[in-house]
Each structure stands twice: as C-alpha cells, then as structure tokens.
Amino acid sequence: MKLLEGKKVAAALDETMTKRVEDLKKKGVTPGLAVILVGENSASAVYVRNKKRRAEKLGINFQLIHFDETVSERELLAKIDELNNDKDVDGFIVQLPVPDHIDEDKVIEAIDPNKDVDGFTPISVGNLWIGTPLTKPATASGILMMLDHYGVDLDGKNVVIVGRSNIVGKPTAALMLDRNATVTITHSHTKNLKEITSKADVLVVAIGRAKFITQDYVKDQAIVIDVGMDRDENGKLCGDVDFDDVADKAAMMTPVPGGVGPMTITALVDQVIELAEGRANGK
Ligand SMILES: Nc1nc(=O)c2c([nH]1)NC[C@@H]1CN(c3ccc(C(=O)N[C@@H](CCC(=O)O)C(=O)O)cc3)C=[N+]21
C-alpha cells in the first residue's frame, strides 16, 4: 500500500508558494490571511496554530482575532465587516464551530465571497456546483491537490464519500464531479453502507467516528482518503479509518495525522496567495 503523505506533499508545495510570496513582495504586495477564532475549543486551537505557523513560514501576513466564548453575534459580524473592507486582508475564515448563541449561517453569509478562502459562503458554494468556483473549499481542494500530486486520474472512477458535511463531504463531491468521477454521497441514513463503499475505487471518509471504516468496507486496491480527526481508546490522534486493518487491502491511503490535515492548510494558503496575485495584477 502506497502512503499518501500529505505532510511531504505540503512541504514540497511550500517551496513554490514561498517563491510566489517573494515575487509578490517585490511588487509591494504581502498576502494577508485573517482567522477569527471564538472560544477555547482545543481542536480548533491546534488547527489555527498550524494555519498560523504555515502562513508565517511562507511570509504571509497572518492575523489571529481571538474572541471570548461569550462574544455577541453583533460584535462578530462587525469584525467580519471590518475584514471585508481591509485591503491588506486577501482572505479570512471564521474557524468552525462557533458557540451555539451565534448563528453560524448568518456569520458565514456575512463574509465577502471574494475573501471567502474556506469556500463556505452561499455564493462560493453556488459557484462550486456550477463549476466556476470563485474560491476553492480548503479541505476538498487539499484532497484533490494530493491526488493530483500522486497522479491519480479520477475520470470515470467510482468515488464514494462517507459524510455530507458542508466543510468536507459536499464540496469534495462537487470537485470530484468536476473531474468526471461518478460520485455517491453516503451518510448516517444510508442503507447497506458496506455494499456501496466496497464498490468504491476512491473512498473518502469524513464522519468523525474513530476507526469506523474497517477492511470489509473497502474494495481491494481502493484509494482511501481519511479526513477524520479523532482520538482512539488511548487518546491518540486517529482517523475515521482503521488504518492497520485496511492497510493491506488499499492500494493507497492517507495517514492521520500527516495526510489530509496538512493539505487542508496548503489549499488554504495557496488560495490566499492566489487572491494576493490577483490584487497585484490589478494594481
Ligand atoms: N472555517 C473552518 N475552516 C476549516 O478548514 C476548518 C474548520 N473551520 N473547522 C475544523 C476543520 C478541521 N480542519 C483541520 C485543519 C488542520 C488539521 C491538521 O493540521 N491536522 C494535522 C494534525 C493536527 C493535530 O496535531 O491535532 C494532521 O492531520 O497532520 C486538521 C483539521 C480545518 N477545519
């Protein structure tokens, strides 16, 4: 089984992105990324820390806006409006989840689609499904960037996605469809899940259930993409796929950590640089 090493692919792509940022700085443009984090969710703190580290390593101007859990929706929307109008910020995200007293859809809708580097706004999602994405959805794009790096041709392939979240399942289905794959989206109400997943040439799993996918869910020589970020019985980071159980059946598989996670961040920072390049050309 070939390991799809997101961490290595991310490092290789960092080199070209660093060069792009240097070229931009020569034109007097520094790419700007802002992240709004609300509250003290420990997983979010790790992901945001990783985003900050990567952006700063590339020379991107990173701004973290960390609100207390009790921040009002009005205050959050005011900050979003400020970032929408800040010409030095090419893109920004509101790290999800936000506390229950805040309407997540309302917050996402307030983001300027031209700065929506997560690809979550209705305009971005609409453009994604009609095939003209304004901005690329980070995790889904990260998955495609990794498959491209390993030369996986999706045309005509049978792709099964387990999970239908707005962050991963749905945008990944849209991008795979765009590559002429035959896409099936499964979820918690799907009947005979094993029958469907064991026909997949490419299996993408994003359900937040530690080691849920065992080899009886996997077609021989399938490509398995594990987007899970869970903890196993010993509290160790693991994915939605039982890696050891599936390893001798899959042709290719992503590890957790070190697989999709780093590529999610690569897609995010690549998107910010692309927007800054657009700004530099418009200058
Ligand atoms: N507005 C928004 N955009 C997101 O893109 C977004 C979000 N909210 N909410 C949560 C998910 C999850 N996500 C990850 C990012 C990095 C790693 C990552 O760096 N993973 C490392 C391990 C991290 C660790 O050490 O725990 C790895 O897989 O190697 C994982 C997951 C982005 N998300």
mmCIF file of C-alpha atoms and ligand atoms in Angstrom:
data_model
loop_
_atom_site.group_PDB
_atom_site.id
_atom_site.type_symbol
_atom_site.label_atom_id
_atom_site.label_comp_id
_atom_site.label_asym_id
_atom_site.label_seq_id
_atom_site.Cartn_x
_atom_site.Cartn_y
_atom_site.Cartn_z
ATOM 1 C CA MET A 1 0.000 0.000 0.000
ATOM 2 C CA LYS A 2 1.375 3.412 -1.002
ATOM 3 C CA LEU A 3 1.130 6.081 1.709
ATOM 4 C CA LEU A 4 -0.381 9.389 0.543
ATOM 5 C CA GLU A 5 1.933 11.593 2.576
ATOM 6 C CA GLY A 6 0.161 14.939 2.832
ATOM 7 C CA LYS A 7 2.869 16.283 5.093
ATOM 8 C CA LYS A 8 5.559 15.637 2.434
ATOM 9 C CA VAL A 9 3.422 16.958 -0.421
ATOM 10 C CA ALA A 10 2.685 20.082 1.643
ATOM 11 C CA ALA A 11 6.398 20.648 2.258
ATOM 12 C CA ALA A 12 7.169 20.280 -1.463
ATOM 13 C CA LEU A 13 4.423 22.742 -2.416
ATOM 14 C CA ASP A 14 5.602 25.179 0.276
ATOM 15 C CA GLU A 15 8.755 25.759 -1.760
ATOM 16 C CA THR A 16 6.896 27.062 -4.804
ATOM 17 C CA MET A 17 4.496 29.063 -2.619
ATOM 18 C CA THR A 18 7.383 30.753 -0.779
ATOM 19 C CA LYS A 19 8.740 31.867 -4.174
ATOM 20 C CA ARG A 20 5.319 33.243 -5.184
ATOM 21 C CA VAL A 21 5.147 35.278 -1.959
ATOM 22 C CA GLU A 22 8.663 36.644 -2.546
ATOM 23 C CA ASP A 23 7.647 37.720 -6.063
ATOM 24 C CA LEU A 24 4.574 39.441 -4.623
ATOM 25 C CA LYS A 25 6.604 41.294 -2.018
ATOM 26 C CA LYS A 26 8.841 42.636 -4.810
ATOM 27 C CA LYS A 27 5.645 44.173 -6.220
ATOM 28 C CA GLY A 28 4.841 45.664 -2.823
ATOM 29 C CA VAL A 29 2.071 43.164 -2.068
ATOM 30 C CA THR A 30 2.104 40.989 1.073
ATOM 31 C CA PRO A 31 -0.622 38.308 1.090
ATOM 32 C CA GLY A 32 -2.857 38.730 4.137
ATOM 33 C CA LEU A 33 -4.808 35.966 5.909
ATOM 34 C CA ALA A 34 -7.014 36.550 8.964
ATOM 35 C CA VAL A 35 -8.573 33.868 11.166
ATOM 36 C CA ILE A 36 -11.385 34.595 13.603
ATOM 37 C CA LEU A 37 -11.415 32.103 16.479
ATOM 38 C CA VAL A 38 -14.235 32.166 19.027
ATOM 39 C CA GLY A 39 -13.775 30.451 22.397
ATOM 40 C CA GLU A 40 -11.318 27.848 23.658
ATOM 41 C CA ASN A 41 -12.147 24.678 21.633
ATOM 42 C CA SER A 42 -8.883 22.739 21.932
ATOM 43 C CA ALA A 43 -9.053 21.102 18.478
ATOM 44 C CA SER A 44 -9.727 24.462 16.804
ATOM 45 C CA ALA A 45 -6.793 25.969 18.703
ATOM 46 C CA VAL A 46 -4.464 23.307 17.247
ATOM 47 C CA TYR A 47 -5.736 23.761 13.702
ATOM 48 C CA VAL A 48 -5.490 27.560 13.926
ATOM 49 C CA ARG A 49 -1.984 27.276 15.383
ATOM 50 C CA ASN A 50 -0.990 25.067 12.422
ATOM 51 C CA LYS A 51 -2.512 27.578 9.983
ATOM 52 C CA LYS A 52 -0.642 30.442 11.657
ATOM 53 C CA ARG A 53 2.672 28.548 11.593
ATOM 54 C CA ARG A 54 2.341 27.625 7.934
ATOM 55 C CA ALA A 55 1.217 31.091 6.794
ATOM 56 C CA GLU A 56 4.070 32.797 8.640
ATOM 57 C CA LYS A 57 6.593 30.254 7.296
ATOM 58 C CA LEU A 58 5.540 31.281 3.774
ATOM 59 C CA GLY A 59 5.809 35.000 4.545
ATOM 60 C CA ILE A 60 2.041 35.573 4.574
ATOM 61 C CA ASN A 61 0.816 38.263 6.956
ATOM 62 C CA PHE A 62 -1.284 36.252 9.456
ATOM 63 C CA GLN A 63 -3.780 37.934 11.789
ATOM 64 C CA LEU A 64 -5.496 35.957 14.557
ATOM 65 C CA ILE A 65 -8.618 37.550 16.024
ATOM 66 C CA HIS A 66 -9.441 35.521 19.131
ATOM 67 C CA PHE A 67 -12.816 36.315 20.707
ATOM 68 C CA ASP A 68 -14.028 35.072 24.080
ATOM 69 C CA GLU A 69 -16.733 32.373 24.014
ATOM 70 C CA THR A 70 -19.281 34.997 25.120
ATOM 71 C CA VAL A 71 -18.731 37.392 22.212
ATOM 72 C CA SER A 72 -22.026 38.727 20.798
ATOM 73 C CA GLU A 73 -23.105 37.865 17.266
ATOM 74 C CA ARG A 74 -23.281 41.618 16.561
ATOM 75 C CA GLU A 75 -19.642 42.118 17.573
ATOM 76 C CA LEU A 76 -18.547 39.164 15.452
ATOM 77 C CA LEU A 77 -20.459 40.474 12.424
ATOM 78 C CA ALA A 78 -18.871 43.905 12.925
ATOM 79 C CA LYS A 79 -15.387 42.342 12.838
ATOM 80 C CA ILE A 80 -16.301 40.434 9.646
ATOM 81 C CA ASP A 81 -17.427 43.694 8.062
ATOM 82 C CA GLU A 82 -14.105 45.285 9.034
ATOM 83 C CA LEU A 83 -12.135 42.431 7.438
ATOM 84 C CA ASN A 84 -14.319 42.588 4.310
ATOM 85 C CA ASN A 85 -13.112 46.173 3.894
ATOM 86 C CA ASP A 86 -9.471 45.695 4.917
ATOM 87 C CA LYS A 87 -7.492 45.889 1.651
ATOM 88 C CA ASP A 88 -4.466 44.188 3.262
ATOM 89 C CA VAL A 89 -6.554 41.088 4.031
ATOM 90 C CA ASP A 90 -6.858 38.944 0.903
ATOM 91 C CA GLY A 91 -8.847 36.216 2.635
ATOM 92 C CA PHE A 92 -10.197 35.255 6.016
ATOM 93 C CA ILE A 93 -12.085 32.473 7.760
ATOM 94 C CA VAL A 94 -14.219 32.043 10.847
ATOM 95 C CA GLN A 95 -12.918 28.839 12.428
ATOM 96 C CA LEU A 96 -15.845 26.462 12.977
ATOM 97 C CA PRO A 97 -17.638 25.545 15.176
ATOM 98 C CA VAL A 98 -18.830 28.815 16.730
ATOM 99 C CA PRO A 99 -20.741 28.810 20.074
ATOM 100 C CA ASP A 100 -24.470 27.945 19.930
ATOM 101 C CA HIS A 101 -25.642 31.508 20.663
ATOM 102 C CA ILE A 102 -24.162 32.575 17.333
ATOM 103 C CA ASP A 103 -25.975 31.815 14.060
ATOM 104 C CA GLU A 104 -23.247 30.086 12.005
ATOM 105 C CA ASP A 105 -25.068 30.533 8.665
ATOM 106 C CA LYS A 106 -25.546 34.247 9.284
ATOM 107 C CA VAL A 107 -21.838 34.629 10.141
ATOM 108 C CA ILE A 108 -20.692 32.741 7.028
ATOM 109 C CA GLU A 109 -23.081 34.687 4.790
ATOM 110 C CA ALA A 110 -21.562 37.959 6.061
ATOM 111 C CA ILE A 111 -18.136 37.032 4.646
ATOM 112 C CA ASP A 112 -17.325 38.738 1.309
ATOM 113 C CA PRO A 113 -17.299 35.820 -1.204
ATOM 114 C CA ASN A 114 -14.170 37.361 -2.774
ATOM 115 C CA LYS A 115 -12.353 36.817 0.534
ATOM 116 C CA ASP A 116 -14.041 33.522 1.434
ATOM 117 C CA VAL A 117 -10.925 31.293 1.392
ATOM 118 C CA ASP A 118 -12.886 28.467 3.025
ATOM 119 C CA GLY A 119 -15.391 28.467 0.177
ATOM 120 C CA PHE A 120 -18.293 28.267 2.630
ATOM 121 C CA THR A 121 -20.465 31.266 1.605
ATOM 122 C CA PRO A 122 -23.621 30.510 -0.433
ATOM 123 C CA ILE A 123 -22.123 32.393 -3.414
ATOM 124 C CA SER A 124 -18.933 30.290 -3.218
ATOM 125 C CA VAL A 125 -20.920 27.061 -2.829
ATOM 126 C CA GLY A 126 -23.205 28.033 -5.729
ATOM 127 C CA ASN A 127 -20.208 28.759 -7.963
ATOM 128 C CA LEU A 128 -18.607 25.491 -6.886
ATOM 129 C CA TRP A 129 -21.618 23.450 -8.047
ATOM 130 C CA ILE A 130 -21.935 25.274 -11.361
ATOM 131 C CA GLY A 131 -18.257 24.553 -11.914
ATOM 132 C CA THR A 132 -16.894 28.071 -11.688
ATOM 133 C CA PRO A 133 -15.544 28.220 -8.114
ATOM 134 C CA LEU A 134 -14.713 31.774 -7.071
ATOM 135 C CA THR A 135 -12.664 30.419 -4.171
ATOM 136 C CA LYS A 136 -11.655 26.806 -3.552
ATOM 137 C CA PRO A 137 -13.002 24.978 -0.448
ATOM 138 C CA ALA A 138 -9.889 24.279 1.635
ATOM 139 C CA THR A 139 -10.209 20.641 2.729
ATOM 140 C CA ALA A 140 -11.767 19.423 -0.528
ATOM 141 C CA SER A 141 -9.125 21.215 -2.616
ATOM 142 C CA GLY A 142 -6.397 19.844 -0.377
ATOM 143 C CA ILE A 143 -7.614 16.326 -1.133
ATOM 144 C CA LEU A 144 -7.595 16.979 -4.901
ATOM 145 C CA MET A 145 -4.128 18.612 -4.739
ATOM 146 C CA MET A 146 -2.824 15.478 -3.015
ATOM 147 C CA LEU A 147 -4.429 13.076 -5.534
ATOM 148 C CA ASP A 148 -3.032 15.196 -8.386
ATOM 149 C CA HIS A 149 0.436 15.052 -6.835
ATOM 150 C CA TYR A 150 0.264 11.243 -6.871
ATOM 151 C CA GLY A 151 -1.131 11.192 -10.413
ATOM 152 C CA VAL A 152 -4.499 9.648 -9.512
ATOM 153 C CA ASP A 153 -6.848 10.026 -12.505
ATOM 154 C CA LEU A 154 -10.443 10.439 -11.304
ATOM 155 C CA ASP A 155 -12.088 10.379 -14.752
ATOM 156 C CA GLY A 156 -14.774 7.675 -14.797
ATOM 157 C CA LYS A 157 -13.714 6.411 -11.364
ATOM 158 C CA ASN A 158 -16.323 5.271 -8.843
ATOM 159 C CA VAL A 159 -15.954 7.658 -5.881
ATOM 160 C CA VAL A 160 -17.860 7.109 -2.638
ATOM 161 C CA ILE A 161 -17.895 9.825 0.001
ATOM 162 C CA VAL A 162 -18.929 8.866 3.530
ATOM 163 C CA GLY A 163 -20.270 12.039 5.171
ATOM 164 C CA ARG A 164 -22.171 15.011 3.782
ATOM 165 C CA SER A 165 -20.824 17.968 5.768
ATOM 166 C CA ASN A 166 -20.604 21.445 4.254
ATOM 167 C CA ILE A 167 -16.885 21.524 5.170
ATOM 168 C CA VAL A 168 -15.829 18.242 3.553
ATOM 169 C CA GLY A 169 -18.404 15.824 2.084
ATOM 170 C CA LYS A 170 -20.369 18.142 -0.167
ATOM 171 C CA PRO A 171 -17.509 20.275 -1.558
ATOM 172 C CA THR A 172 -15.411 17.146 -2.186
ATOM 173 C CA ALA A 173 -18.320 15.624 -4.146
ATOM 174 C CA ALA A 174 -18.561 18.794 -6.260
ATOM 175 C CA LEU A 175 -14.835 18.850 -7.068
ATOM 176 C CA MET A 176 -14.739 15.105 -7.859
ATOM 177 C CA LEU A 177 -17.788 15.507 -10.132
ATOM 178 C CA ASP A 178 -15.869 18.262 -11.908
ATOM 179 C CA ARG A 179 -13.134 15.658 -12.574
ATOM 180 C CA ASN A 180 -15.758 13.414 -14.246
ATOM 181 C CA ALA A 181 -15.840 10.881 -11.412
ATOM 182 C CA THR A 182 -19.065 9.022 -10.638
ATOM 183 C CA VAL A 183 -19.843 10.264 -7.127
ATOM 184 C CA THR A 184 -22.008 8.700 -4.423
ATOM 185 C CA ILE A 185 -22.544 10.634 -1.172
ATOM 186 C CA THR A 186 -23.437 8.381 1.757
ATOM 187 C CA HIS A 187 -24.446 9.383 5.274
ATOM 188 C CA SER A 188 -25.963 8.156 8.541
ATOM 189 C CA HIS A 189 -29.299 7.239 6.883
ATOM 190 C CA THR A 190 -27.703 5.287 4.021
ATOM 191 C CA LYS A 191 -28.809 1.638 3.851
ATOM 192 C CA ASN A 192 -26.276 -1.173 3.122
ATOM 193 C CA LEU A 193 -23.342 1.223 3.533
ATOM 194 C CA LYS A 194 -20.773 -1.606 3.203
ATOM 195 C CA GLU A 195 -22.239 -2.711 -0.137
ATOM 196 C CA ILE A 196 -21.817 0.816 -1.508
ATOM 197 C CA THR A 197 -18.380 1.634 -0.055
ATOM 198 C CA SER A 198 -16.911 -1.716 -1.108
ATOM 199 C CA LYS A 199 -17.544 -0.774 -4.750
ATOM 200 C CA ALA A 200 -15.524 2.452 -4.499
ATOM 201 C CA ASP A 201 -12.312 2.921 -6.483
ATOM 202 C CA VAL A 202 -11.784 6.006 -4.304
ATOM 203 C CA LEU A 203 -13.243 6.120 -0.784
ATOM 204 C CA VAL A 204 -13.339 9.468 1.064
ATOM 205 C CA VAL A 205 -14.302 9.261 4.741
ATOM 206 C CA ALA A 206 -15.269 12.315 6.809
ATOM 207 C CA ILE A 207 -17.665 11.338 9.587
ATOM 208 C CA GLY A 208 -15.814 11.958 12.856
ATOM 209 C CA ARG A 209 -16.086 8.311 14.009
ATOM 210 C CA ALA A 210 -12.751 6.830 15.129
ATOM 211 C CA LYS A 211 -11.669 3.782 13.088
ATOM 212 C CA PHE A 212 -15.210 3.220 11.808
ATOM 213 C CA ILE A 213 -14.093 2.023 8.369
ATOM 214 C CA THR A 214 -12.615 -1.477 8.515
ATOM 215 C CA GLN A 215 -11.475 -3.606 5.556
ATOM 216 C CA ASP A 216 -14.951 -5.095 4.952
ATOM 217 C CA TYR A 217 -15.994 -1.561 3.843
ATOM 218 C CA VAL A 218 -13.122 -1.336 1.339
ATOM 219 C CA LYS A 219 -12.742 -2.654 -2.223
ATOM 220 C CA ASP A 220 -9.483 -4.460 -2.919
ATOM 221 C CA GLN A 221 -6.830 -1.992 -4.158
ATOM 222 C CA ALA A 222 -9.048 1.039 -3.448
ATOM 223 C CA ILE A 223 -7.632 4.503 -2.745
ATOM 224 C CA VAL A 224 -8.665 5.532 0.777
ATOM 225 C CA ILE A 225 -8.770 9.200 1.866
ATOM 226 C CA ASP A 226 -9.255 9.587 5.618
ATOM 227 C CA VAL A 227 -10.366 13.090 6.626
ATOM 228 C CA GLY A 228 -11.147 12.066 10.208
ATOM 229 C CA MET A 229 -9.553 13.808 13.185
ATOM 230 C CA ASP A 230 -10.499 11.611 16.118
ATOM 231 C CA ARG A 231 -8.953 10.176 19.281
ATOM 232 C CA ASP A 232 -8.621 6.398 19.776
ATOM 233 C CA GLU A 233 -9.174 4.430 23.011
ATOM 234 C CA ASN A 234 -5.751 5.633 24.264
ATOM 235 C CA GLY A 235 -6.483 9.271 23.414
ATOM 236 C CA LYS A 236 -4.117 9.100 20.430
ATOM 237 C CA LEU A 237 -4.988 11.051 17.266
ATOM 238 C CA CYS A 238 -6.504 8.729 14.664
ATOM 239 C CA GLY A 239 -8.823 8.882 11.673
ATOM 240 C CA ASP A 240 -12.229 7.534 10.659
ATOM 241 C CA VAL A 241 -10.448 4.595 9.030
ATOM 242 C CA ASP A 242 -8.919 1.686 10.968
ATOM 243 C CA PHE A 243 -5.547 2.208 9.289
ATOM 244 C CA ASP A 244 -3.928 -1.103 10.341
ATOM 245 C CA ASP A 245 -6.990 -3.135 9.382
ATOM 246 C CA VAL A 246 -7.300 -1.511 5.928
ATOM 247 C CA ALA A 247 -3.582 -1.144 5.114
ATOM 248 C CA ASP A 248 -3.111 -4.491 3.326
ATOM 249 C CA LYS A 249 -6.242 -4.019 1.199
ATOM 250 C CA ALA A 250 -5.901 -0.415 -0.031
ATOM 251 C CA ALA A 251 -3.634 0.496 -2.949
ATOM 252 C CA MET A 252 -3.103 3.990 -1.499
ATOM 253 C CA MET A 253 -4.128 5.544 1.812
ATOM 254 C CA THR A 254 -3.679 8.777 3.797
ATOM 255 C CA PRO A 255 -2.321 8.572 7.358
ATOM 256 C CA VAL A 256 -3.831 10.532 10.241
ATOM 257 C CA PRO A 257 -2.043 12.739 11.235
ATOM 258 C CA GLY A 258 0.098 13.743 8.290
ATOM 259 C CA GLY A 259 -2.388 13.207 5.480
ATOM 260 C CA VAL A 260 -5.343 15.413 4.627
ATOM 261 C CA GLY A 261 -4.776 17.855 7.526
ATOM 262 C CA PRO A 262 -1.588 19.429 6.176
ATOM 263 C CA MET A 263 -3.128 19.525 2.689
ATOM 264 C CA THR A 264 -6.165 21.427 4.025
ATOM 265 C CA ILE A 265 -3.769 24.139 5.133
ATOM 266 C CA THR A 266 -1.825 24.003 1.875
ATOM 267 C CA ALA A 267 -5.037 24.623 -0.074
ATOM 268 C CA LEU A 268 -5.947 27.486 2.268
ATOM 269 C CA VAL A 269 -2.618 29.337 1.965
ATOM 270 C CA ASP A 270 -2.437 28.636 -1.791
ATOM 271 C CA GLN A 271 -5.837 30.312 -2.113
ATOM 272 C CA VAL A 272 -4.675 33.391 -0.140
ATOM 273 C CA ILE A 273 -1.580 33.744 -2.353
ATOM 274 C CA GLU A 274 -3.748 33.390 -5.476
ATOM 275 C CA LEU A 275 -6.019 36.217 -4.281
ATOM 276 C CA ALA A 276 -2.982 38.375 -3.498
ATOM 277 C CA GLU A 277 -1.643 37.687 -7.017
ATOM 278 C CA GLY A 278 -4.981 38.902 -8.368
ATOM 279 C CA ARG A 279 -4.634 42.044 -6.242
ATOM 280 C CA ALA A 280 -1.050 42.585 -7.504
ATOM 281 C CA ASN A 281 -2.147 42.220 -11.145
ATOM 282 C CA GLY A 282 -4.984 44.660 -10.595
ATOM 283 C CA LYS A 283 -2.532 47.160 -9.069
HETATM 284 N N1 LIG B 1 -13.701 27.641 8.990
HETATM 285 C C1 LIG B 1 -13.093 26.430 9.113
HETATM 286 N N2 LIG B 1 -12.249 26.018 8.141
HETATM 287 C C2 LIG B 1 -11.595 24.817 8.237
HETATM 288 O O1 LIG B 1 -10.846 24.434 7.323
HETATM 289 C C3 LIG B 1 -11.809 24.020 9.390
HETATM 290 C C4 LIG B 1 -12.721 24.463 10.350
HETATM 291 N N3 LIG B 1 -13.329 25.685 10.208
HETATM 292 N N4 LIG B 1 -13.016 23.696 11.425
HETATM 293 C C5 LIG B 1 -12.365 22.417 11.627
HETATM 294 C C6 LIG B 1 -11.819 21.803 10.370
HETATM 295 C C7 LIG B 1 -10.700 20.814 10.625
HETATM 296 N N5 LIG B 1 -9.552 21.399 9.966
HETATM 297 C C8 LIG B 1 -8.248 20.900 10.110
HETATM 298 C C9 LIG B 1 -7.155 21.688 9.826
HETATM 299 C C10 LIG B 1 -5.860 21.223 10.037
HETATM 300 C C11 LIG B 1 -5.661 19.963 10.556
HETATM 301 C C12 LIG B 1 -4.286 19.496 10.838
HETATM 302 O O2 LIG B 1 -3.341 20.275 10.836
HETATM 303 N N6 LIG B 1 -4.143 18.190 11.140
HETATM 304 C C13 LIG B 1 -2.845 17.622 11.481
HETATM 305 C C14 LIG B 1 -2.829 17.167 12.939
HETATM 306 C C15 LIG B 1 -3.244 18.268 13.860
HETATM 307 C C16 LIG B 1 -3.041 17.807 15.311
HETATM 308 O O3 LIG B 1 -1.862 17.639 15.647
HETATM 309 O O4 LIG B 1 -4.039 17.606 16.007
HETATM 310 C C17 LIG B 1 -2.586 16.380 10.625
HETATM 311 O O5 LIG B 1 -3.605 15.760 10.194
HETATM 312 O O6 LIG B 1 -1.418 16.076 10.406
HETATM 313 C C18 LIG B 1 -6.755 19.148 10.835
HETATM 314 C C19 LIG B 1 -8.056 19.621 10.608
HETATM 315 C C20 LIG B 1 -9.896 22.540 9.350
HETATM 316 N N7 LIG B 1 -11.162 22.828 9.586
#
